[in-house]
Amino acid sequence: MFIESPANKTEKRGWIEVITGSMFSGKTEELIRRLKRAKIAMQQVEIFKPQIDTRYSEEEVISHDENAIMSTPVTTAGNILLLSSDVEVVGVDEAQFFDMGIIEVCNQLANGGTRVIVAGLDMDYLGRPFGPIPGLIATAEFVTKVHAICVKCGNIAHHTHRKMDDEKLVLLGEKDLYEPLCRKCYFDSRTTNV
Ligand code: ZN
């Protein structure tokens, strides 16, 4: 299993880590844990998130337990490259909401010697692979799937279930609309709702 590697100061080596899973699985907490450890090691750290995510704060990555660190909201993935010169560790939260260019951006950073840590939803509420996350998983050195607990049966949750029917994919600020479900409970809820 992958544990944080110290940056080699004499030879810059970059790589990509992806932290993914359903809502309420602790992705942001895990991202923050890794970034805080890098900061303790006096590494230059920058955190980015898509401008679209304004649930709590314009300037912080905030996990649901309010364990927060400062971040920079950007409108496009390309902006991350412009703001990442001389940065040793780049964190990206809510990566599923970025354009597909985020894949190339993360790889360019890693090629240039930056450690890139990306957190994002693996699937949307319909169970479809979410935006650029599959491409990030494919090109990452390290992938961590984290899991929530199914609110119906207590097994490992795999899906983000939307409790109300709505075609709009992004419903920020309304996380109460969602619940984590295991594969079986998700499948059962979808067949009974139709
Ligand atoms: Zn279940």
JSON list of C-alpha atoms and ligand atoms in Angstrom, two decimals:
[
{"chain": "A", "resi": 1, "resn": "MET", "atom": "CA", "xyz": [0.00, 0.00, 0.00]},
{"chain": "A", "resi": 2, "resn": "PHE", "atom": "CA", "xyz": [1.16, 3.49, -0.82]},
{"chain": "A", "resi": 3, "resn": "ILE", "atom": "CA", "xyz": [2.33, 5.72, 2.01]},
{"chain": "A", "resi": 4, "resn": "GLU", "atom": "CA", "xyz": [3.52, 9.27, 1.49]},
{"chain": "A", "resi": 5, "resn": "SER", "atom": "CA", "xyz": [7.02, 9.41, 0.05]},
{"chain": "A", "resi": 6, "resn": "PRO", "atom": "CA", "xyz": [9.33, 12.22, 1.04]},
{"chain": "A", "resi": 7, "resn": "ALA", "atom": "CA", "xyz": [10.25, 14.50, -1.85]},
{"chain": "A", "resi": 8, "resn": "ASN", "atom": "CA", "xyz": [13.77, 13.88, -3.05]},
{"chain": "A", "resi": 9, "resn": "LYS", "atom": "CA", "xyz": [15.36, 17.31, -2.92]},
{"chain": "A", "resi": 10, "resn": "THR", "atom": "CA", "xyz": [18.20, 16.49, -5.30]},
{"chain": "A", "resi": 11, "resn": "GLU", "atom": "CA", "xyz": [16.10, 14.94, -8.04]},
{"chain": "A", "resi": 12, "resn": "LYS", "atom": "CA", "xyz": [12.57, 16.17, -8.62]},
{"chain": "A", "resi": 13, "resn": "ARG", "atom": "CA", "xyz": [10.23, 13.25, -9.29]},
{"chain": "A", "resi": 14, "resn": "GLY", "atom": "CA", "xyz": [6.53, 13.81, -9.83]},
{"chain": "A", "resi": 15, "resn": "TRP", "atom": "CA", "xyz": [3.57, 11.49, -9.73]},
{"chain": "A", "resi": 16, "resn": "ILE", "atom": "CA", "xyz": [-0.24, 11.48, -9.48]},
{"chain": "A", "resi": 17, "resn": "GLU", "atom": "CA", "xyz": [-2.34, 10.16, -6.59]},
{"chain": "A", "resi": 18, "resn": "VAL", "atom": "CA", "xyz": [-6.13, 9.87, -6.96]},
{"chain": "A", "resi": 19, "resn": "ILE", "atom": "CA", "xyz": [-8.47, 9.62, -3.97]},
{"chain": "A", "resi": 20, "resn": "THR", "atom": "CA", "xyz": [-11.96, 8.67, -5.15]},
{"chain": "A", "resi": 21, "resn": "GLY", "atom": "CA", "xyz": [-15.26, 7.21, -3.98]},
{"chain": "A", "resi": 22, "resn": "SER", "atom": "CA", "xyz": [-18.87, 8.18, -3.28]},
{"chain": "A", "resi": 23, "resn": "MET", "atom": "CA", "xyz": [-20.08, 11.18, -1.33]},
{"chain": "A", "resi": 24, "resn": "PHE", "atom": "CA", "xyz": [-19.54, 10.92, 2.45]},
{"chain": "A", "resi": 25, "resn": "SER", "atom": "CA", "xyz": [-16.57, 8.57, 1.93]},
{"chain": "A", "resi": 26, "resn": "GLY", "atom": "CA", "xyz": [-13.94, 10.90, 3.36]},
{"chain": "A", "resi": 27, "resn": "LYS", "atom": "CA", "xyz": [-12.15, 11.87, 0.12]},
{"chain": "A", "resi": 28, "resn": "THR", "atom": "CA", "xyz": [-11.52, 15.45, 1.20]},
{"chain": "A", "resi": 29, "resn": "GLU", "atom": "CA", "xyz": [-10.42, 14.38, 4.68]},
{"chain": "A", "resi": 30, "resn": "GLU", "atom": "CA", "xyz": [-7.85, 12.05, 3.11]},
{"chain": "A", "resi": 31, "resn": "LEU", "atom": "CA", "xyz": [-6.69, 14.80, 0.72]},
{"chain": "A", "resi": 32, "resn": "ILE", "atom": "CA", "xyz": [-6.28, 17.20, 3.65]},
{"chain": "A", "resi": 33, "resn": "ARG", "atom": "CA", "xyz": [-4.41, 14.60, 5.69]},
{"chain": "A", "resi": 34, "resn": "ARG", "atom": "CA", "xyz": [-1.83, 14.11, 2.92]},
{"chain": "A", "resi": 35, "resn": "LEU", "atom": "CA", "xyz": [-1.47, 17.83, 2.23]},
{"chain": "A", "resi": 36, "resn": "LYS", "atom": "CA", "xyz": [-1.02, 18.70, 5.91]},
{"chain": "A", "resi": 37, "resn": "ARG", "atom": "CA", "xyz": [1.76, 16.13, 6.20]},
{"chain": "A", "resi": 38, "resn": "ALA", "atom": "CA", "xyz": [3.50, 17.70, 3.19]},
{"chain": "A", "resi": 39, "resn": "LYS", "atom": "CA", "xyz": [3.16, 21.13, 4.81]},
{"chain": "A", "resi": 40, "resn": "ILE", "atom": "CA", "xyz": [4.68, 19.82, 8.03]},
{"chain": "A", "resi": 41, "resn": "ALA", "atom": "CA", "xyz": [7.63, 18.67, 5.91]},
{"chain": "A", "resi": 42, "resn": "MET", "atom": "CA", "xyz": [8.02, 22.30, 4.77]},
{"chain": "A", "resi": 43, "resn": "GLN", "atom": "CA", "xyz": [7.03, 21.46, 1.20]},
{"chain": "A", "resi": 44, "resn": "GLN", "atom": "CA", "xyz": [5.44, 24.15, -0.94]},
{"chain": "A", "resi": 45, "resn": "VAL", "atom": "CA", "xyz": [1.75, 23.18, -1.19]},
{"chain": "A", "resi": 46, "resn": "GLU", "atom": "CA", "xyz": [-1.08, 24.68, -3.28]},
{"chain": "A", "resi": 47, "resn": "ILE", "atom": "CA", "xyz": [-4.70, 23.50, -3.29]},
{"chain": "A", "resi": 48, "resn": "PHE", "atom": "CA", "xyz": [-7.20, 24.14, -6.07]},
{"chain": "A", "resi": 49, "resn": "LYS", "atom": "CA", "xyz": [-10.87, 23.48, -6.52]},
{"chain": "A", "resi": 50, "resn": "PRO", "atom": "CA", "xyz": [-13.33, 24.32, -9.30]},
{"chain": "A", "resi": 51, "resn": "GLN", "atom": "CA", "xyz": [-15.00, 27.69, -9.01]},
{"chain": "A", "resi": 52, "resn": "ILE", "atom": "CA", "xyz": [-18.38, 25.98, -9.25]},
{"chain": "A", "resi": 53, "resn": "ASP", "atom": "CA", "xyz": [-18.09, 24.54, -5.74]},
{"chain": "A", "resi": 54, "resn": "THR", "atom": "CA", "xyz": [-19.30, 27.33, -3.44]},
{"chain": "A", "resi": 55, "resn": "ARG", "atom": "CA", "xyz": [-21.06, 25.22, -0.86]},
{"chain": "A", "resi": 56, "resn": "TYR", "atom": "CA", "xyz": [-19.27, 26.60, 2.18]},
{"chain": "A", "resi": 57, "resn": "SER", "atom": "CA", "xyz": [-16.42, 28.94, 1.39]},
{"chain": "A", "resi": 58, "resn": "GLU", "atom": "CA", "xyz": [-14.69, 30.65, -1.49]},
{"chain": "A", "resi": 59, "resn": "GLU", "atom": "CA", "xyz": [-11.23, 30.04, -0.16]},
{"chain": "A", "resi": 60, "resn": "GLU", "atom": "CA", "xyz": [-11.14, 26.81, 1.76]},
{"chain": "A", "resi": 61, "resn": "VAL", "atom": "CA", "xyz": [-11.29, 23.13, 1.03]},
{"chain": "A", "resi": 62, "resn": "ILE", "atom": "CA", "xyz": [-13.67, 22.06, 3.73]},
{"chain": "A", "resi": 63, "resn": "SER", "atom": "CA", "xyz": [-14.42, 18.49, 4.55]},
{"chain": "A", "resi": 64, "resn": "HIS", "atom": "CA", "xyz": [-17.63, 17.60, 6.33]},
{"chain": "A", "resi": 65, "resn": "ASP", "atom": "CA", "xyz": [-15.87, 17.50, 9.71]},
{"chain": "A", "resi": 66, "resn": "GLU", "atom": "CA", "xyz": [-14.77, 21.13, 9.22]},
{"chain": "A", "resi": 67, "resn": "ASN", "atom": "CA", "xyz": [-11.11, 20.17, 9.03]},
{"chain": "A", "resi": 68, "resn": "ALA", "atom": "CA", "xyz": [-10.24, 22.90, 6.57]},
{"chain": "A", "resi": 69, "resn": "ILE", "atom": "CA", "xyz": [-7.25, 24.20, 4.65]},
{"chain": "A", "resi": 70, "resn": "MET", "atom": "CA", "xyz": [-7.02, 27.20, 2.36]},
{"chain": "A", "resi": 71, "resn": "SER", "atom": "CA", "xyz": [-7.55, 26.65, -1.35]},
{"chain": "A", "resi": 72, "resn": "THR", "atom": "CA", "xyz": [-7.74, 28.66, -4.57]},
{"chain": "A", "resi": 73, "resn": "PRO", "atom": "CA", "xyz": [-10.92, 28.44, -6.66]},
{"chain": "A", "resi": 74, "resn": "VAL", "atom": "CA", "xyz": [-10.17, 28.33, -10.41]},
{"chain": "A", "resi": 75, "resn": "THR", "atom": "CA", "xyz": [-12.55, 28.44, -13.36]},
{"chain": "A", "resi": 76, "resn": "THR", "atom": "CA", "xyz": [-10.62, 26.12, -15.71]},
{"chain": "A", "resi": 77, "resn": "ALA", "atom": "CA", "xyz": [-8.07, 23.35, -15.30]},
{"chain": "A", "resi": 78, "resn": "GLY", "atom": "CA", "xyz": [-5.55, 25.39, -17.30]},
{"chain": "A", "resi": 79, "resn": "ASN", "atom": "CA", "xyz": [-5.43, 28.00, -14.56]},
{"chain": "A", "resi": 80, "resn": "ILE", "atom": "CA", "xyz": [-3.87, 25.42, -12.22]},
{"chain": "A", "resi": 81, "resn": "LEU", "atom": "CA", "xyz": [-0.76, 25.26, -14.42]},
{"chain": "A", "resi": 82, "resn": "LEU", "atom": "CA", "xyz": [-0.40, 29.05, -14.37]},
{"chain": "A", "resi": 83, "resn": "LEU", "atom": "CA", "xyz": [-0.59, 29.13, -10.57]},
{"chain": "A", "resi": 84, "resn": "SER", "atom": "CA", "xyz": [1.65, 26.14, -9.84]},
{"chain": "A", "resi": 85, "resn": "SER", "atom": "CA", "xyz": [5.16, 27.28, -10.66]},
{"chain": "A", "resi": 86, "resn": "ASP", "atom": "CA", "xyz": [7.66, 26.37, -7.92]},
{"chain": "A", "resi": 87, "resn": "VAL", "atom": "CA", "xyz": [5.03, 24.28, -6.11]},
{"chain": "A", "resi": 88, "resn": "GLU", "atom": "CA", "xyz": [6.14, 20.88, -4.83]},
{"chain": "A", "resi": 89, "resn": "VAL", "atom": "CA", "xyz": [2.73, 19.42, -4.01]},
{"chain": "A", "resi": 90, "resn": "VAL", "atom": "CA", "xyz": [-0.51, 20.31, -5.82]},
{"chain": "A", "resi": 91, "resn": "GLY", "atom": "CA", "xyz": [-3.87, 19.25, -4.34]},
{"chain": "A", "resi": 92, "resn": "VAL", "atom": "CA", "xyz": [-7.10, 19.26, -6.36]},
{"chain": "A", "resi": 93, "resn": "ASP", "atom": "CA", "xyz": [-10.49, 18.83, -4.68]},
{"chain": "A", "resi": 94, "resn": "GLU", "atom": "CA", "xyz": [-13.85, 18.12, -6.36]},
{"chain": "A", "resi": 95, "resn": "ALA", "atom": "CA", "xyz": [-11.92, 17.21, -9.51]},
{"chain": "A", "resi": 96, "resn": "GLN", "atom": "CA", "xyz": [-14.99, 15.65, -11.13]},
{"chain": "A", "resi": 97, "resn": "PHE", "atom": "CA", "xyz": [-16.31, 19.17, -11.85]},
{"chain": "A", "resi": 98, "resn": "PHE", "atom": "CA", "xyz": [-13.24, 20.24, -13.85]},
{"chain": "A", "resi": 99, "resn": "ASP", "atom": "CA", "xyz": [-13.10, 20.10, -17.65]},
{"chain": "A", "resi": 100, "resn": "MET", "atom": "CA", "xyz": [-11.31, 17.16, -19.30]},
{"chain": "A", "resi": 101, "resn": "GLY", "atom": "CA", "xyz": [-8.19, 19.34, -19.54]},
{"chain": "A", "resi": 102, "resn": "ILE", "atom": "CA", "xyz": [-7.51, 18.51, -15.88]},
{"chain": "A", "resi": 103, "resn": "ILE", "atom": "CA", "xyz": [-6.05, 15.15, -16.99]},
{"chain": "A", "resi": 104, "resn": "GLU", "atom": "CA", "xyz": [-3.39, 16.80, -19.16]},
{"chain": "A", "resi": 105, "resn": "VAL", "atom": "CA", "xyz": [-2.74, 19.47, -16.51]},
{"chain": "A", "resi": 106, "resn": "CYS", "atom": "CA", "xyz": [-2.10, 16.89, -13.77]},
{"chain": "A", "resi": 107, "resn": "ASN", "atom": "CA", "xyz": [0.19, 14.89, -16.06]},
{"chain": "A", "resi": 108, "resn": "GLN", "atom": "CA", "xyz": [2.15, 17.99, -17.10]},
{"chain": "A", "resi": 109, "resn": "LEU", "atom": "CA", "xyz": [2.66, 18.86, -13.44]},
{"chain": "A", "resi": 110, "resn": "ALA", "atom": "CA", "xyz": [3.77, 15.31, -12.58]},
{"chain": "A", "resi": 111, "resn": "ASN", "atom": "CA", "xyz": [6.08, 15.20, -15.60]},
{"chain": "A", "resi": 112, "resn": "GLY", "atom": "CA", "xyz": [7.69, 18.39, -14.34]},
{"chain": "A", "resi": 113, "resn": "GLY", "atom": "CA", "xyz": [8.41, 16.89, -10.92]},
{"chain": "A", "resi": 114, "resn": "THR", "atom": "CA", "xyz": [5.29, 17.87, -8.95]},
{"chain": "A", "resi": 115, "resn": "ARG", "atom": "CA", "xyz": [3.44, 15.51, -6.63]},
{"chain": "A", "resi": 116, "resn": "VAL", "atom": "CA", "xyz": [-0.24, 15.84, -7.61]},
{"chain": "A", "resi": 117, "resn": "ILE", "atom": "CA", "xyz": [-3.01, 14.64, -5.26]},
{"chain": "A", "resi": 118, "resn": "VAL", "atom": "CA", "xyz": [-6.50, 14.63, -6.78]},
{"chain": "A", "resi": 119, "resn": "ALA", "atom": "CA", "xyz": [-9.78, 13.96, -4.95]},
{"chain": "A", "resi": 120, "resn": "GLY", "atom": "CA", "xyz": [-13.10, 13.50, -6.72]},
{"chain": "A", "resi": 121, "resn": "LEU", "atom": "CA", "xyz": [-16.31, 11.49, -7.12]},
{"chain": "A", "resi": 122, "resn": "ASP", "atom": "CA", "xyz": [-15.83, 8.29, -9.10]},
{"chain": "A", "resi": 123, "resn": "MET", "atom": "CA", "xyz": [-19.49, 8.10, -10.24]},
{"chain": "A", "resi": 124, "resn": "ASP", "atom": "CA", "xyz": [-22.43, 10.47, -10.58]},
{"chain": "A", "resi": 125, "resn": "TYR", "atom": "CA", "xyz": [-25.77, 9.69, -8.90]},
{"chain": "A", "resi": 126, "resn": "LEU", "atom": "CA", "xyz": [-26.77, 7.51, -11.85]},
{"chain": "A", "resi": 127, "resn": "GLY", "atom": "CA", "xyz": [-23.70, 5.34, -11.42]},
{"chain": "A", "resi": 128, "resn": "ARG", "atom": "CA", "xyz": [-21.92, 6.70, -14.50]},
{"chain": "A", "resi": 129, "resn": "PRO", "atom": "CA", "xyz": [-18.15, 7.36, -14.44]},
{"chain": "A", "resi": 130, "resn": "PHE", "atom": "CA", "xyz": [-17.80, 11.04, -13.58]},
{"chain": "A", "resi": 131, "resn": "GLY", "atom": "CA", "xyz": [-16.16, 13.43, -16.11]},
{"chain": "A", "resi": 132, "resn": "PRO", "atom": "CA", "xyz": [-12.36, 13.41, -16.03]},
{"chain": "A", "resi": 133, "resn": "ILE", "atom": "CA", "xyz": [-12.00, 11.03, -13.04]},
{"chain": "A", "resi": 134, "resn": "PRO", "atom": "CA", "xyz": [-11.64, 7.83, -15.15]},
{"chain": "A", "resi": 135, "resn": "GLY", "atom": "CA", "xyz": [-8.82, 9.46, -17.17]},
{"chain": "A", "resi": 136, "resn": "LEU", "atom": "CA", "xyz": [-7.13, 10.61, -13.99]},
{"chain": "A", "resi": 137, "resn": "ILE", "atom": "CA", "xyz": [-7.36, 7.13, -12.47]},
{"chain": "A", "resi": 138, "resn": "ALA", "atom": "CA", "xyz": [-5.86, 5.60, -15.63]},
{"chain": "A", "resi": 139, "resn": "THR", "atom": "CA", "xyz": [-2.87, 7.95, -15.66]},
{"chain": "A", "resi": 140, "resn": "ALA", "atom": "CA", "xyz": [-2.21, 8.02, -11.90]},
{"chain": "A", "resi": 141, "resn": "GLU", "atom": "CA", "xyz": [0.54, 6.05, -10.18]},
{"chain": "A", "resi": 142, "resn": "PHE", "atom": "CA", "xyz": [-1.58, 5.57, -7.05]},
{"chain": "A", "resi": 143, "resn": "VAL", "atom": "CA", "xyz": [-5.34, 5.20, -6.70]},
{"chain": "A", "resi": 144, "resn": "THR", "atom": "CA", "xyz": [-7.17, 5.02, -3.36]},
{"chain": "A", "resi": 145, "resn": "LYS", "atom": "CA", "xyz": [-10.87, 4.16, -3.29]},
{"chain": "A", "resi": 146, "resn": "VAL", "atom": "CA", "xyz": [-12.48, 5.22, -0.06]},
{"chain": "A", "resi": 147, "resn": "HIS", "atom": "CA", "xyz": [-15.94, 4.15, 1.02]},
{"chain": "A", "resi": 148, "resn": "ALA", "atom": "CA", "xyz": [-18.87, 5.51, 2.96]},
{"chain": "A", "resi": 149, "resn": "ILE", "atom": "CA", "xyz": [-21.23, 3.29, 4.96]},
{"chain": "A", "resi": 150, "resn": "CYS", "atom": "CA", "xyz": [-24.61, 2.35, 3.45]},
{"chain": "A", "resi": 151, "resn": "VAL", "atom": "CA", "xyz": [-27.31, 4.22, 5.40]},
{"chain": "A", "resi": 152, "resn": "LYS", "atom": "CA", "xyz": [-29.81, 1.42, 4.77]},
{"chain": "A", "resi": 153, "resn": "CYS", "atom": "CA", "xyz": [-27.89, -1.73, 5.72]},
{"chain": "A", "resi": 154, "resn": "GLY", "atom": "CA", "xyz": [-24.49, -0.75, 7.12]},
{"chain": "A", "resi": 155, "resn": "ASN", "atom": "CA", "xyz": [-22.40, -2.46, 4.45]},
{"chain": "A", "resi": 156, "resn": "ILE", "atom": "CA", "xyz": [-19.69, -0.67, 2.49]},
{"chain": "A", "resi": 157, "resn": "ALA", "atom": "CA", "xyz": [-21.35, 2.01, 0.35]},
{"chain": "A", "resi": 158, "resn": "HIS", "atom": "CA", "xyz": [-20.49, 2.17, -3.34]},
{"chain": "A", "resi": 159, "resn": "HIS", "atom": "CA", "xyz": [-23.01, 4.64, -4.77]},
{"chain": "A", "resi": 160, "resn": "THR", "atom": "CA", "xyz": [-24.17, 8.20, -4.22]},
{"chain": "A", "resi": 161, "resn": "HIS", "atom": "CA", "xyz": [-27.95, 8.03, -4.28]},
{"chain": "A", "resi": 162, "resn": "ARG", "atom": "CA", "xyz": [-30.08, 11.08, -4.96]},
{"chain": "A", "resi": 163, "resn": "LYS", "atom": "CA", "xyz": [-33.16, 10.89, -2.80]},
{"chain": "A", "resi": 164, "resn": "MET", "atom": "CA", "xyz": [-35.23, 13.17, -5.06]},
{"chain": "A", "resi": 165, "resn": "ASP", "atom": "CA", "xyz": [-35.53, 12.82, -8.83]},
{"chain": "A", "resi": 166, "resn": "ASP", "atom": "CA", "xyz": [-33.89, 15.67, -10.64]},
{"chain": "A", "resi": 167, "resn": "GLU", "atom": "CA", "xyz": [-32.15, 15.68, -13.99]},
{"chain": "A", "resi": 168, "resn": "LYS", "atom": "CA", "xyz": [-29.72, 18.40, -12.99]},
{"chain": "A", "resi": 169, "resn": "LEU", "atom": "CA", "xyz": [-26.35, 16.74, -12.38]},
{"chain": "A", "resi": 170, "resn": "VAL", "atom": "CA", "xyz": [-24.82, 19.38, -10.14]},
{"chain": "A", "resi": 171, "resn": "LEU", "atom": "CA", "xyz": [-26.82, 20.39, -7.08]},
{"chain": "A", "resi": 172, "resn": "LEU", "atom": "CA", "xyz": [-24.32, 22.13, -4.88]},
{"chain": "A", "resi": 173, "resn": "GLY", "atom": "CA", "xyz": [-25.31, 23.27, -1.43]},
{"chain": "A", "resi": 174, "resn": "GLU", "atom": "CA", "xyz": [-27.91, 20.52, -1.27]},
{"chain": "A", "resi": 175, "resn": "LYS", "atom": "CA", "xyz": [-25.93, 17.59, 0.01]},
{"chain": "A", "resi": 176, "resn": "ASP", "atom": "CA", "xyz": [-28.89, 16.55, 2.13]},
{"chain": "A", "resi": 177, "resn": "LEU", "atom": "CA", "xyz": [-30.41, 15.31, -1.12]},
{"chain": "A", "resi": 178, "resn": "TYR", "atom": "CA", "xyz": [-27.84, 12.55, -1.29]},
{"chain": "A", "resi": 179, "resn": "GLU", "atom": "CA", "xyz": [-27.10, 9.43, 0.70]},
{"chain": "A", "resi": 180, "resn": "PRO", "atom": "CA", "xyz": [-24.45, 6.72, 0.42]},
{"chain": "A", "resi": 181, "resn": "LEU", "atom": "CA", "xyz": [-25.79, 3.27, -0.49]},
{"chain": "A", "resi": 182, "resn": "CYS", "atom": "CA", "xyz": [-24.21, -0.11, -1.12]},
{"chain": "A", "resi": 183, "resn": "ARG", "atom": "CA", "xyz": [-24.57, -1.70, -4.54]},
{"chain": "A", "resi": 184, "resn": "LYS", "atom": "CA", "xyz": [-27.58, -3.81, -3.53]},
{"chain": "A", "resi": 185, "resn": "CYS", "atom": "CA", "xyz": [-29.53, -1.08, -1.72]},
{"chain": "A", "resi": 186, "resn": "TYR", "atom": "CA", "xyz": [-28.82, 1.34, -4.58]},
{"chain": "A", "resi": 187, "resn": "PHE", "atom": "CA", "xyz": [-30.05, -1.15, -7.14]},
{"chain": "A", "resi": 188, "resn": "ASP", "atom": "CA", "xyz": [-33.14, -1.93, -5.03]},
{"chain": "A", "resi": 189, "resn": "SER", "atom": "CA", "xyz": [-33.99, 1.77, -4.60]},
{"chain": "A", "resi": 190, "resn": "ARG", "atom": "CA", "xyz": [-33.69, 2.43, -8.31]},
{"chain": "A", "resi": 191, "resn": "THR", "atom": "CA", "xyz": [-35.93, -0.46, -9.32]},
{"chain": "A", "resi": 192, "resn": "THR", "atom": "CA", "xyz": [-38.62, 0.46, -6.76]},
{"chain": "A", "resi": 193, "resn": "ASN", "atom": "CA", "xyz": [-38.54, 4.16, -7.75]},
{"chain": "A", "resi": 194, "resn": "VAL", "atom": "CA", "xyz": [-39.16, 3.54, -11.47]},
{"chain": "B", "resi": 1, "resn": "ZN", "atom": "ZN", "xyz": [-26.95, -1.34, 1.72]}
]
